PDB file of C-alpha atoms in Angstrom:
ATOM      1  CA  MET A   5       0.000   0.000   0.000  1.00 50.00           C
ATOM      2  CA  SER A   6       1.385   3.407  -0.941  1.00 53.00           C
ATOM      3  CA  VAL A   7       2.175   6.098   1.569  1.00 43.00           C
ATOM      4  CA  GLY A   8      -0.644   8.246   0.149  1.00 50.00           C
ATOM      5  CA  CYS A   9      -3.218   5.452   0.680  1.00 49.00           C
ATOM      6  CA  VAL A  10      -2.043   4.894   4.246  1.00 40.00           C
ATOM      7  CA  HIS A  11      -2.295   8.613   4.921  1.00 47.00           C
ATOM      8  CA  LYS A  12      -5.848   8.744   3.561  1.00 51.00           C
ATOM      9  CA  LEU A  13      -6.835   5.686   5.624  1.00 46.00           C
ATOM     10  CA  LEU A  14      -5.401   7.129   8.848  1.00 42.00           C
ATOM     11  CA  THR A  15      -7.068  10.485   8.148  1.00 50.00           C
ATOM     12  CA  SER A  16     -10.447   8.765   7.648  1.00 52.00           C
ATOM     13  CA  LEU A  17     -10.058   6.765  10.858  1.00 45.00           C
ATOM     14  CA  TYR A  18      -9.123   9.899  12.768  1.00 45.00           C
ATOM     15  CA  ARG A  19     -12.184  11.823  11.466  1.00 51.00           C
ATOM     16  CA  TRP A  20     -14.467   8.887  12.290  1.00 47.00           C
ATOM     17  CA  GLN A  21     -13.073   8.718  15.830  1.00 49.00           C
ATOM     18  CA  CYS A  22     -13.556  12.455  16.347  1.00 47.00           C
ATOM     19  CA  LEU A  23     -17.140  12.217  15.096  1.00 42.00           C
ATOM     20  CA  ASN A  24     -17.814   9.274  17.374  1.00 47.00           C
ATOM     21  CA  ILE A  25     -16.427  11.066  20.429  1.00 41.00           C
ATOM     22  CA  SER A  26     -18.379  14.217  19.572  1.00 43.00           C
ATOM     23  CA  THR A  27     -21.591  12.232  19.195  1.00 41.00           C
ATOM     24  CA  ARG A  28     -21.089  10.486  22.526  1.00 41.00           C
ATOM     25  CA  ARG A  29     -20.461  13.799  24.254  1.00 40.00           C
ATOM     26  CA  MET A  30     -23.535  15.302  22.666  1.00 38.00           C
ATOM     27  CA  TYR A  31     -25.807  12.518  23.868  1.00 36.00           C
ATOM     28  CA  SER A  32     -24.220  12.253  27.294  1.00 39.00           C
ATOM     29  CA  ALA A  33     -24.738  15.991  27.764  1.00 39.00           C
ATOM     30  CA  ARG A  34     -28.429  15.632  27.126  1.00 38.00           C
ATOM     31  CA  PRO A  35     -30.478  15.241  30.314  1.00 38.00           C
ATOM     32  CA  ARG A  36     -31.707  11.703  30.636  1.00 41.00           C
ATOM     33  CA  PRO A  37     -35.465  11.399  30.774  1.00 43.00           C
ATOM     34  CA  ARG A  38     -36.786  10.621  34.233  1.00 39.00           C
ATOM     35  CA  PRO A  39     -38.096   7.056  34.383  1.00 44.00           C
ATOM     36  CA  ILE A  40     -41.859   6.711  34.480  1.00 48.00           C
ATOM     37  CA  LEU A  41     -42.722   5.699  38.011  1.00 48.00           C
ATOM     38  CA  ALA A  42     -45.286   3.103  38.925  1.00 46.00           C
ATOM     39  CA  TRP A  43     -47.925   5.549  40.111  1.00 41.00           C
ATOM     40  CA  GLU A  44     -47.566   7.587  36.920  1.00 43.00           C
ATOM     41  CA  ARG A  45     -48.067   4.435  34.853  1.00 47.00           C
ATOM     42  CA  ARG A  46     -51.141   3.626  36.874  1.00 42.00           C
ATOM     43  CA  SER A  47     -52.473   7.112  36.233  1.00 39.00           C
ATOM     44  CA  GLN A  48     -51.847   6.821  32.498  1.00 42.00           C
ATOM     45  CA  ARG A  49     -53.537   3.453  32.211  1.00 40.00           C
ATOM     46  CA  GLY A  50     -56.252   4.031  34.750  1.00 39.00           C
ATOM     47  CA  ARG A  51     -55.666   0.746  36.572  1.00 38.00           C
ATOM     48  CA  ALA A  52     -53.475  -0.486  39.411  1.00 38.00           C
ATOM     49  CA  THR A  53     -50.336  -2.235  38.186  1.00 50.00           C
ATOM     50  CA  TRP A  54     -46.699  -2.062  39.150  1.00 46.00           C
ATOM     51  CA  SER A  55     -44.020  -1.200  36.612  1.00 51.00           C
ATOM     52  CA  GLU A  56     -43.152  -3.998  34.210  1.00 47.00           C
ATOM     53  CA  GLU A  57     -39.619  -2.680  33.775  1.00 42.00           C
ATOM     54  CA  ALA A  58     -38.659  -2.548  37.424  1.00 59.00           C
ATOM     55  CA  SER A  59     -38.618  -5.604  39.629  1.00 88.00           C
ATOM     56  CA  CYS A  60     -40.524  -5.623  42.889  1.00 91.00           C
ATOM     57  CA  VAL A  61     -37.258  -5.223  44.784  1.00 92.00           C
ATOM     58  CA  GLU A  62     -36.236  -2.185  42.724  1.00 93.00           C
ATOM     59  CA  MET A  63     -39.614  -0.513  43.054  1.00 94.00           C
ATOM     60  CA  ASN A  64     -39.704  -1.262  46.770  1.00 95.00           C
ATOM     61  CA  LYS A  65     -36.295   0.402  47.096  1.00 95.00           C
ATOM     62  CA  GLN A  66     -37.447   3.416  45.089  1.00 96.00           C
ATOM     63  CA  GLN A  67     -40.467   3.912  47.344  1.00 97.00           C
ATOM     64  CA  ARG A  68     -38.296   3.495  50.428  1.00 97.00           C
ATOM     65  CA  GLU A  69     -35.957   6.239  49.237  1.00 97.00           C
ATOM     66  CA  GLU A  70     -38.848   8.594  48.470  1.00 98.00           C
ATOM     67  CA  LEU A  71     -40.417   8.098  51.898  1.00 98.00           C
ATOM     68  CA  ALA A  72     -37.127   8.344  53.795  1.00 98.00           C
ATOM     69  CA  ALA A  73     -36.424  11.628  52.002  1.00 98.00           C
ATOM     70  CA  ALA A  74     -39.831  12.941  53.074  1.00 98.00           C
ATOM     71  CA  TYR A  75     -39.130  12.118  56.723  1.00 98.00           C
ATOM     72  CA  GLN A  76     -35.786  13.906  56.651  1.00 97.00           C
ATOM     73  CA  ALA A  77     -37.066  16.874  54.646  1.00 98.00           C
ATOM     74  CA  LEU A  78     -40.069  17.558  56.869  1.00 98.00           C
ATOM     75  CA  ASP A  79     -37.837  17.265  59.926  1.00 97.00           C
ATOM     76  CA  SER A  80     -35.467  19.833  58.387  1.00 96.00           C
ATOM     77  CA  PHE A  81     -38.452  22.217  58.215  1.00 97.00           C
ATOM     78  CA  GLY A  82     -39.179  21.684  61.910  1.00 96.00           C
ATOM     79  CA  LEU A  83     -42.392  19.791  61.173  1.00 98.00           C
ATOM     80  CA  SER A  84     -41.600  16.556  63.021  1.00 97.00           C
ATOM     81  CA  GLU A  85     -42.508  15.978  66.659  1.00 96.00           C
ATOM     82  CA  GLY A  86     -40.325  13.823  68.861  1.00 95.00           C
ATOM     83  CA  ILE A  87     -40.277  10.231  67.631  1.00 96.00           C
ATOM     84  CA  ASN A  88     -43.988  10.359  66.931  1.00 93.00           C
ATOM     85  CA  ASN A  89     -46.223  11.230  63.973  1.00 96.00           C
ATOM     86  CA  HIS A  90     -45.846   9.031  60.930  1.00 98.00           C
ATOM     87  CA  LEU A  91     -45.568   9.023  57.152  1.00 98.00           C
ATOM     88  CA  SER A  92     -46.293   5.993  54.977  1.00 98.00           C
ATOM     89  CA  THR A  93     -46.488   4.884  51.386  1.00 98.00           C
ATOM     90  CA  LYS A  94     -47.415   1.665  49.630  1.00 97.00           C
ATOM     91  CA  ALA A  95     -44.841  -0.408  47.756  1.00 97.00           C
ATOM     92  CA  PRO A  96     -44.709  -3.830  46.123  1.00 95.00           C
ATOM     93  CA  ALA A  97     -43.482  -6.424  48.608  1.00 94.00           C
ATOM     94  CA  ARG A  98     -39.886  -7.468  48.096  1.00 91.00           C
ATOM     95  CA  ASN A  99     -40.946 -11.097  47.709  1.00 89.00           C
ATOM     96  CA  GLY A 100     -43.290 -10.182  44.871  1.00 88.00           C
ATOM     97  CA  LYS A 101     -46.425 -11.142  46.808  1.00 88.00           C
ATOM     98  CA  GLY A 102     -48.754  -8.163  46.964  1.00 91.00           C
ATOM     99  CA  GLU A 103     -48.018  -4.824  48.598  1.00 95.00           C
ATOM    100  CA  VAL A 104     -46.698  -3.543  51.908  1.00 97.00           C
ATOM    101  CA  ILE A 105     -47.108  -0.270  53.754  1.00 98.00           C
ATOM    102  CA  LEU A 106     -43.756   1.344  54.488  1.00 98.00           C
ATOM    103  CA  LEU A 107     -43.441   3.051  57.890  1.00 98.00           C
ATOM    104  CA  PHE A 108     -40.571   4.049  60.129  1.00 98.00           C
ATOM    105  CA  PRO A 109     -39.911   1.898  63.213  1.00 97.00           C
ATOM    106  CA  TYR A 110     -40.842   3.343  66.579  1.00 97.00           C
ATOM    107  CA  GLY A 111     -37.849   4.918  68.327  1.00 97.00           C
ATOM    108  CA  LEU A 112     -36.089   6.509  65.360  1.00 97.00           C
ATOM    109  CA  HIS A 113     -35.819  10.263  64.983  1.00 97.00           C
ATOM    110  CA  TRP A 114     -37.105  11.450  61.618  1.00 97.00           C
ATOM    111  CA  ASN A 115     -33.659  12.693  60.660  1.00 96.00           C
ATOM    112  CA  GLU A 116     -32.308   9.168  61.162  1.00 97.00           C
ATOM    113  CA  VAL A 117     -34.762   7.547  58.759  1.00 97.00           C
ATOM    114  CA  THR A 118     -33.162   5.931  55.726  1.00 97.00           C
ATOM    115  CA  ALA A 119     -34.511   3.598  53.066  1.00 97.00           C
ATOM    116  CA  SER A 120     -33.156   0.457  54.710  1.00 97.00           C
ATOM    117  CA  ARG A 121     -34.495   1.375  58.161  1.00 98.00           C
ATOM    118  CA  LEU A 122     -38.123   1.508  57.060  1.00 98.00           C
ATOM    119  CA  VAL A 123     -40.286  -1.514  57.802  1.00 98.00           C
ATOM    120  CA  GLY A 124     -42.883  -3.087  55.547  1.00 98.00           C
ATOM    121  CA  VAL A 125     -46.268  -3.751  57.136  1.00 98.00           C
ATOM    122  CA  ASP A 126     -48.921  -6.124  55.840  1.00 96.00           C
ATOM    123  CA  MET A 127     -52.031  -4.021  55.253  1.00 93.00           C
ATOM    124  CA  ALA A 128     -54.534  -6.656  56.346  1.00 91.00           C
ATOM    125  CA  SER A 129     -52.864  -7.963  59.505  1.00 93.00           C
ATOM    126  CA  GLY A 130     -50.809  -4.908  60.526  1.00 95.00           C
ATOM    127  CA  THR A 131     -47.765  -7.118  61.130  1.00 96.00           C
ATOM    128  CA  VAL A 132     -44.208  -6.352  60.028  1.00 97.00           C
ATOM    129  CA  VAL A 133     -43.137  -8.519  57.085  1.00 97.00           C
ATOM    130  CA  GLU A 134     -40.066  -6.547  55.987  1.00 96.00           C
ATOM    131  CA  GLY A 135     -37.287  -4.946  57.997  1.00 95.00           C
ATOM    132  CA  VAL A 136     -36.345  -4.761  61.658  1.00 95.00           C
ATOM    133  CA  GLY A 137     -38.405  -3.072  64.360  1.00 96.00           C
ATOM    134  CA  GLU A 138     -42.052  -2.279  64.992  1.00 96.00           C
ATOM    135  CA  PRO A 139     -43.981   0.837  63.997  1.00 97.00           C
ATOM    136  CA  GLU A 140     -45.961   2.784  66.566  1.00 96.00           C
ATOM    137  CA  THR A 141     -49.369   1.258  67.311  1.00 96.00           C
ATOM    138  CA  THR A 142     -51.299   4.378  66.324  1.00 96.00           C
ATOM    139  CA  ALA A 143     -49.458   4.473  63.004  1.00 96.00           C
ATOM    140  CA  VAL A 144     -50.604   0.974  62.086  1.00 97.00           C
ATOM    141  CA  ASN A 145     -54.164   1.631  63.239  1.00 95.00           C
ATOM    142  CA  ILE A 146     -54.490   4.835  61.234  1.00 96.00           C
ATOM    143  CA  HIS A 147     -52.562   4.078  58.063  1.00 97.00           C
ATOM    144  CA  CYS A 148     -53.733   0.507  57.437  1.00 96.00           C
ATOM    145  CA  GLN A 149     -57.369   1.495  57.820  1.00 94.00           C
ATOM    146  CA  VAL A 150     -57.074   4.585  55.611  1.00 95.00           C
ATOM    147  CA  TYR A 151     -55.541   2.461  52.834  1.00 95.00           C
ATOM    148  CA  GLN A 152     -58.181  -0.240  53.206  1.00 93.00           C
ATOM    149  CA  GLU A 153     -61.015   2.275  53.073  1.00 91.00           C
ATOM    150  CA  ALA A 154     -59.402   3.824  49.987  1.00 90.00           C
ATOM    151  CA  LEU A 155     -59.307   0.430  48.262  1.00 89.00           C
ATOM    152  CA  LYS A 156     -62.999  -0.088  48.979  1.00 88.00           C
ATOM    153  CA  SER A 157     -63.857   3.246  47.376  1.00 86.00           C
ATOM    154  CA  GLY A 158     -61.557   2.744  44.381  1.00 86.00           C
ATOM    155  CA  SER A 159     -59.336   5.649  45.399  1.00 88.00           C
ATOM    156  CA  SER A 160     -55.787   5.961  44.052  1.00 86.00           C
ATOM    157  CA  ILE A 161     -54.292   6.837  47.453  1.00 93.00           C
ATOM    158  CA  ASN A 162     -50.770   5.472  47.827  1.00 96.00           C
ATOM    159  CA  THR A 163     -49.380   7.791  50.498  1.00 98.00           C
ATOM    160  CA  VAL A 164     -50.612   8.907  53.929  1.00 98.00           C
ATOM    161  CA  PHE A 165     -48.981  11.538  56.152  1.00 98.00           C
ATOM    162  CA  HIS A 166     -49.984  12.272  59.754  1.00 98.00           C
ATOM    163  CA  LEU A 167     -48.312  15.229  61.470  1.00 98.00           C
ATOM    164  CA  HIS A 168     -48.751  17.741  64.279  1.00 98.00           C
ATOM    165  CA  THR A 169     -47.336  20.704  62.368  1.00 98.00           C
ATOM    166  CA  PRO A 170     -47.351  23.906  64.484  1.00 98.00           C
ATOM    167  CA  TYR A 171     -49.712  26.166  62.572  1.00 98.00           C
ATOM    168  CA  CYS A 172     -52.100  23.435  61.400  1.00 98.00           C
ATOM    169  CA  SER A 173     -52.235  22.153  64.974  1.00 98.00           C
ATOM    170  CA  ALA A 174     -52.985  25.678  66.195  1.00 98.00           C
ATOM    171  CA  LEU A 175     -55.790  25.915  63.656  1.00 98.00           C
ATOM    172  CA  SER A 176     -57.159  22.546  64.811  1.00 98.00           C
ATOM    173  CA  CYS A 177     -57.434  23.914  68.360  1.00 98.00           C
ATOM    174  CA  LEU A 178     -59.824  26.700  67.412  1.00 97.00           C
ATOM    175  CA  GLN A 179     -63.542  26.340  67.999  1.00 97.00           C
ATOM    176  CA  ASP A 180     -63.886  27.011  64.276  1.00 97.00           C
ATOM    177  CA  PRO A 181     -60.862  25.372  62.602  1.00 98.00           C
ATOM    178  CA  THR A 182     -61.987  26.153  59.061  1.00 98.00           C
ATOM    179  CA  LEU A 183     -59.187  26.934  56.633  1.00 98.00           C
ATOM    180  CA  ARG A 184     -60.274  30.335  55.296  1.00 98.00           C
ATOM    181  CA  MET A 185     -59.807  31.206  51.633  1.00 98.00           C
ATOM    182  CA  ILE A 186     -57.748  34.298  52.367  1.00 98.00           C
ATOM    183  CA  HIS A 187     -54.583  33.559  50.389  1.00 98.00           C
ATOM    184  CA  GLN A 188     -53.371  31.820  47.246  1.00 98.00           C
ATOM    185  CA  ASN A 189     -51.939  29.018  49.385  1.00 98.00           C
ATOM    186  CA  SER A 190     -55.322  28.604  51.045  1.00 98.00           C
ATOM    187  CA  ALA A 191     -57.247  28.555  47.768  1.00 98.00           C
ATOM    188  CA  ARG A 192     -55.325  25.520  46.482  1.00 98.00           C
ATOM    189  CA  PHE A 193     -57.268  23.549  49.117  1.00 98.00           C
ATOM    190  CA  PHE A 194     -60.692  24.854  48.135  1.00 98.00           C
ATOM    191  CA  GLY A 195     -63.258  22.075  48.597  1.00 98.00           C
ATOM    192  CA  ASP A 196     -60.563  19.521  49.513  1.00 98.00           C
ATOM    193  CA  VAL A 197     -60.454  19.750  53.319  1.00 98.00           C
ATOM    194  CA  ALA A 198     -62.471  17.655  55.768  1.00 98.00           C
ATOM    195  CA  TYR A 199     -62.808  18.403  59.500  1.00 98.00           C
ATOM    196  CA  ASP A 200     -62.956  16.118  62.516  1.00 97.00           C
ATOM    197  CA  ASP A 201     -64.325  17.569  65.743  1.00 94.00           C
ATOM    198  CA  GLY A 202     -64.658  14.238  67.528  1.00 89.00           C
ATOM    199  CA  TYR A 203     -61.223  13.790  69.074  1.00 91.00           C
ATOM    200  CA  GLU A 204     -61.328  10.907  71.580  1.00 87.00           C
ATOM    201  CA  GLY A 205     -57.666  10.274  72.349  1.00 92.00           C
ATOM    202  CA  LEU A 206     -54.945   8.191  70.737  1.00 94.00           C
ATOM    203  CA  ALA A 207     -55.779   5.759  67.924  1.00 92.00           C
ATOM    204  CA  MET A 208     -55.259   2.624  69.993  1.00 92.00           C
ATOM    205  CA  ASP A 209     -57.624   0.522  67.888  1.00 91.00           C
ATOM    206  CA  THR A 210     -58.431   0.110  64.198  1.00 91.00           C
ATOM    207  CA  GLU A 211     -61.865   1.682  64.532  1.00 91.00           C
ATOM    208  CA  GLU A 212     -60.295   5.110  64.970  1.00 91.00           C
ATOM    209  CA  GLY A 213     -58.507   4.715  61.642  1.00 91.00           C
ATOM    210  CA  CYS A 214     -61.766   3.673  59.985  1.00 92.00           C
ATOM    211  CA  ARG A 215     -63.553   6.666  61.491  1.00 93.00           C
ATOM    212  CA  LEU A 216     -60.943   9.105  60.204  1.00 94.00           C
ATOM    213  CA  ALA A 217     -61.042   7.559  56.724  1.00 92.00           C
ATOM    214  CA  ARG A 218     -64.825   7.862  56.603  1.00 93.00           C
ATOM    215  CA  ILE A 219     -64.697  11.516  57.643  1.00 95.00           C
ATOM    216  CA  MET A 220     -62.204  12.291  54.871  1.00 94.00           C
ATOM    217  CA  SER A 221     -64.665  10.891  52.332  1.00 88.00           C
ATOM    218  CA  GLY A 222     -62.400  11.351  49.313  1.00 89.00           C
ATOM    219  CA  LYS A 223     -60.786  14.621  50.370  1.00 95.00           C
ATOM    220  CA  SER A 224     -56.995  14.921  50.474  1.00 97.00           C
ATOM    221  CA  VAL A 225     -56.732  16.747  53.796  1.00 98.00           C
ATOM    222  CA  LEU A 226     -58.251  16.160  57.214  1.00 98.00           C
ATOM    223  CA  ILE A 227     -57.863  18.753  59.950  1.00 98.00           C
ATOM    224  CA  MET A 228     -58.135  16.713  63.122  1.00 97.00           C
ATOM    225  CA  GLY A 229     -59.681  18.740  65.930  1.00 96.00           C
ATOM    226  CA  ASN A 230     -57.363  19.285  68.935  1.00 97.00           C
ATOM    227  CA  HIS A 231     -54.820  17.075  67.217  1.00 97.00           C
ATOM    228  CA  GLY A 232     -53.145  17.706  63.838  1.00 97.00           C
ATOM    229  CA  ILE A 233     -53.556  16.807  60.170  1.00 98.00           C
ATOM    230  CA  LEU A 234     -53.913  13.791  57.914  1.00 98.00           C
ATOM    231  CA  VAL A 235     -52.824  14.134  54.282  1.00 98.00           C
ATOM    232  CA  THR A 236     -53.418  11.548  51.553  1.00 97.00           C
ATOM    233  CA  ASP A 237     -52.274  11.516  47.935  1.00 97.00           C
ATOM    234  CA  GLU A 238     -51.062   9.398  45.033  1.00 96.00           C
ATOM    235  CA  THR A 239     -47.331   9.947  45.517  1.00 97.00           C
ATOM    236  CA  VAL A 240     -44.886  10.884  48.240  1.00 98.00           C
ATOM    237  CA  ALA A 241     -43.916  14.010  46.299  1.00 98.00           C
ATOM    238  CA  ARG A 242     -47.530  15.211  46.063  1.00 98.00           C
ATOM    239  CA  ALA A 243     -48.209  14.476  49.733  1.00 98.00           C
ATOM    240  CA  PHE A 244     -45.031  16.342  50.679  1.00 98.00           C
ATOM    241  CA  ASN A 245     -46.081  19.348  48.594  1.00 98.00           C
ATOM    242  CA  THR A 246     -49.582  19.302  50.069  1.00 98.00           C
ATOM    243  CA  THR A 247     -48.238  19.129  53.623  1.00 98.00           C
ATOM    244  CA  TYR A 248     -45.811  21.990  53.035  1.00 98.00           C
ATOM    245  CA  TYR A 249     -48.363  24.345  51.515  1.00 98.00           C
ATOM    246  CA  LEU A 250     -51.087  23.390  53.990  1.00 98.00           C
ATOM    247  CA  GLU A 251     -48.796  24.439  56.832  1.00 98.00           C
ATOM    248  CA  ARG A 252     -47.972  27.669  54.972  1.00 98.00           C
ATOM    249  CA  ALA A 253     -51.678  28.401  54.466  1.00 98.00           C
ATOM    250  CA  ALA A 254     -52.401  27.786  58.155  1.00 98.00           C
ATOM    251  CA  MET A 255     -49.454  30.008  59.117  1.00 98.00           C
ATOM    252  CA  VAL A 256     -50.775  32.896  57.026  1.00 98.00           C
ATOM    253  CA  GLN A 257     -54.236  32.499  58.572  1.00 98.00           C
ATOM    254  CA  ILE A 258     -52.997  32.355  62.177  1.00 98.00           C
ATOM    255  CA  LEU A 259     -50.788  35.410  61.607  1.00 98.00           C
ATOM    256  CA  ALA A 260     -53.616  37.322  59.920  1.00 98.00           C
ATOM    257  CA  MET A 261     -56.052  36.426  62.705  1.00 98.00           C
ATOM    258  CA  SER A 262     -53.535  37.538  65.333  1.00 97.00           C
ATOM    259  CA  SER A 263     -53.770  41.076  63.957  1.00 98.00           C
ATOM    260  CA  GLY A 264     -57.339  41.295  65.189  1.00 97.00           C
ATOM    261  CA  ALA A 265     -58.460  42.791  61.881  1.00 98.00           C
ATOM    262  CA  LYS A 266     -61.236  41.311  59.744  1.00 97.00           C
ATOM    263  CA  LEU A 267     -60.064  38.700  57.234  1.00 98.00           C
ATOM    264  CA  SER A 268     -60.477  39.386  53.521  1.00 98.00           C
ATOM    265  CA  GLU A 269     -61.766  36.151  52.001  1.00 98.00           C
ATOM    266  CA  LEU A 270     -61.930  35.111  48.362  1.00 98.00           C
ATOM    267  CA  ASP A 271     -65.349  34.189  47.061  1.00 98.00           C
ATOM    268  CA  ASP A 272     -65.990  30.600  45.931  1.00 98.00           C
ATOM    269  CA  ALA A 273     -65.484  31.445  42.258  1.00 98.00           C
ATOM    270  CA  GLY A 274     -62.093  33.030  42.910  1.00 98.00           C
ATOM    271  CA  ALA A 275     -60.898  30.255  45.181  1.00 98.00           C
ATOM    272  CA  SER A 276     -62.092  27.587  42.744  1.00 98.00           C
ATOM    273  CA  LEU A 277     -60.234  29.250  39.877  1.00 98.00           C
ATOM    274  CA  VAL A 278     -56.962  29.320  41.831  1.00 98.00           C
ATOM    275  CA  ARG A 279     -57.319  25.648  42.779  1.00 98.00           C
ATOM    276  CA  THR A 280     -57.987  24.668  39.157  1.00 98.00           C
ATOM    277  CA  GLN A 281     -54.942  26.579  37.969  1.00 98.00           C
ATOM    278  CA  ILE A 282     -52.638  25.069  40.595  1.00 97.00           C
ATOM    279  CA  MET A 283     -53.885  21.497  40.268  1.00 97.00           C
ATOM    280  CA  ALA A 284     -53.442  21.542  36.486  1.00 97.00           C
ATOM    281  CA  ASN A 285     -49.681  21.332  37.021  1.00 96.00           C
ATOM    282  CA  TYR A 286     -49.616  19.800  40.478  1.00 97.00           C
ATOM    283  CA  THR A 287     -47.824  16.513  39.826  1.00 97.00           C
ATOM    284  CA  LYS A 288     -45.002  18.204  37.911  1.00 97.00           C
ATOM    285  CA  ASP A 289     -44.682  21.018  40.431  1.00 98.00           C
ATOM    286  CA  SER A 290     -44.676  18.557  43.334  1.00 98.00           C
ATOM    287  CA  THR A 291     -42.070  16.313  41.717  1.00 98.00           C
ATOM    288  CA  LEU A 292     -39.697  19.150  40.832  1.00 98.00           C
ATOM    289  CA  TYR A 293     -39.954  20.703  44.284  1.00 98.00           C
ATOM    290  CA  PHE A 294     -39.397  17.368  46.029  1.00 98.00           C
ATOM    291  CA  GLU A 295     -36.392  16.591  43.839  1.00 98.00           C
ATOM    292  CA  ALA A 296     -34.917  19.984  44.748  1.00 98.00           C
ATOM    293  CA  ILE A 297     -35.468  19.304  48.442  1.00 97.00           C
ATOM    294  CA  LYS A 298     -33.837  15.874  48.118  1.00 97.00           C
ATOM    295  CA  ARG A 299     -30.735  17.478  46.617  1.00 96.00           C
ATOM    296  CA  LEU A 300     -30.511  19.815  49.610  1.00 96.00           C
ATOM    297  CA  ILE A 301     -30.924  17.172  52.306  1.00 95.00           C
ATOM    298  CA  ARG A 302     -28.318  14.940  50.681  1.00 93.00           C
ATOM    299  CA  ILE A 303     -25.872  17.775  51.331  1.00 93.00           C
ATOM    300  CA  LYS A 304     -27.056  18.736  54.807  1.00 90.00           C
ATOM    301  CA  SER A 305     -28.157  15.507  56.501  1.00 91.00           C
ATOM    302  CA  PRO A 306     -25.602  13.231  58.183  1.00 90.00           C
ATOM    303  CA  TYR A 307     -27.778  10.276  57.215  1.00 91.00           C
ATOM    304  CA  ASP A 308     -28.020   9.318  53.553  1.00 93.00           C
ATOM    305  CA  TYR A 309     -31.726   8.673  53.012  1.00 94.00           C
ATOM    306  CA  THR A 310     -30.918   6.299  50.118  1.00 92.00           C
ATOM    307  CA  GLU A 311     -28.893   4.007  52.433  1.00 88.00           C
TER     308      GLU A 311
END
């Protein structure tokens, strides 16, 4: 082969290599699409089914990480209370047989919660079938019953949060605990809040959980008189967003009421419009906000929630 032919061949190989490297860089620089999660697939298809692409173990792990992040994030906002209150979400059982309810074991601080420390509870029996430790009794009695009532009604609830957040708790202690439509953050909850004025102590039996679920009657938020709040939603991200903005709405109301001046309330049409506008983009907004919060807590928290 002549020197000229060799030169041409080497030049061609060099150009091809440069093109190949450039192409790889171009595609690697593109943001990878976020995988479609199980609850999103259910929403798209309108029926309950877990992701075909992800194994039960992988999806269980994904749900564990989401829930652990929620525990740590809400604690970072000062919205936890001792080693009490409880957040849960449903996940496919690791053994592939049905679903479990993920809860944190009694005794952990919320900031200590990581994916591997969560326990999986059988919805029907309330017994731990995954992980080490036992959840608080009231957590099992409330969460299991809320999920079971949701199944009976055909609801798509996959996540339940129960908290004693400061301003929502203050609101629940008023003789009239109604969330007033006085602010944009309040209006997002227009027509979606139920109220319980029958507080009878701790939920030491399953009937209390059933009672709370019946009072909610399809609404996403329950303000529990002299107690706290119960939030239900399809995903951990949405429930987190709801909890955050519910506390903000209650804070604005308590601060406004403390002025002693008359509240300026939106009419039903105005409040309904705001809710419609916010809910039109709610899943995306909730997901993006939660992802941002997860990035922050991975930097700040001494415990890696994905552990």
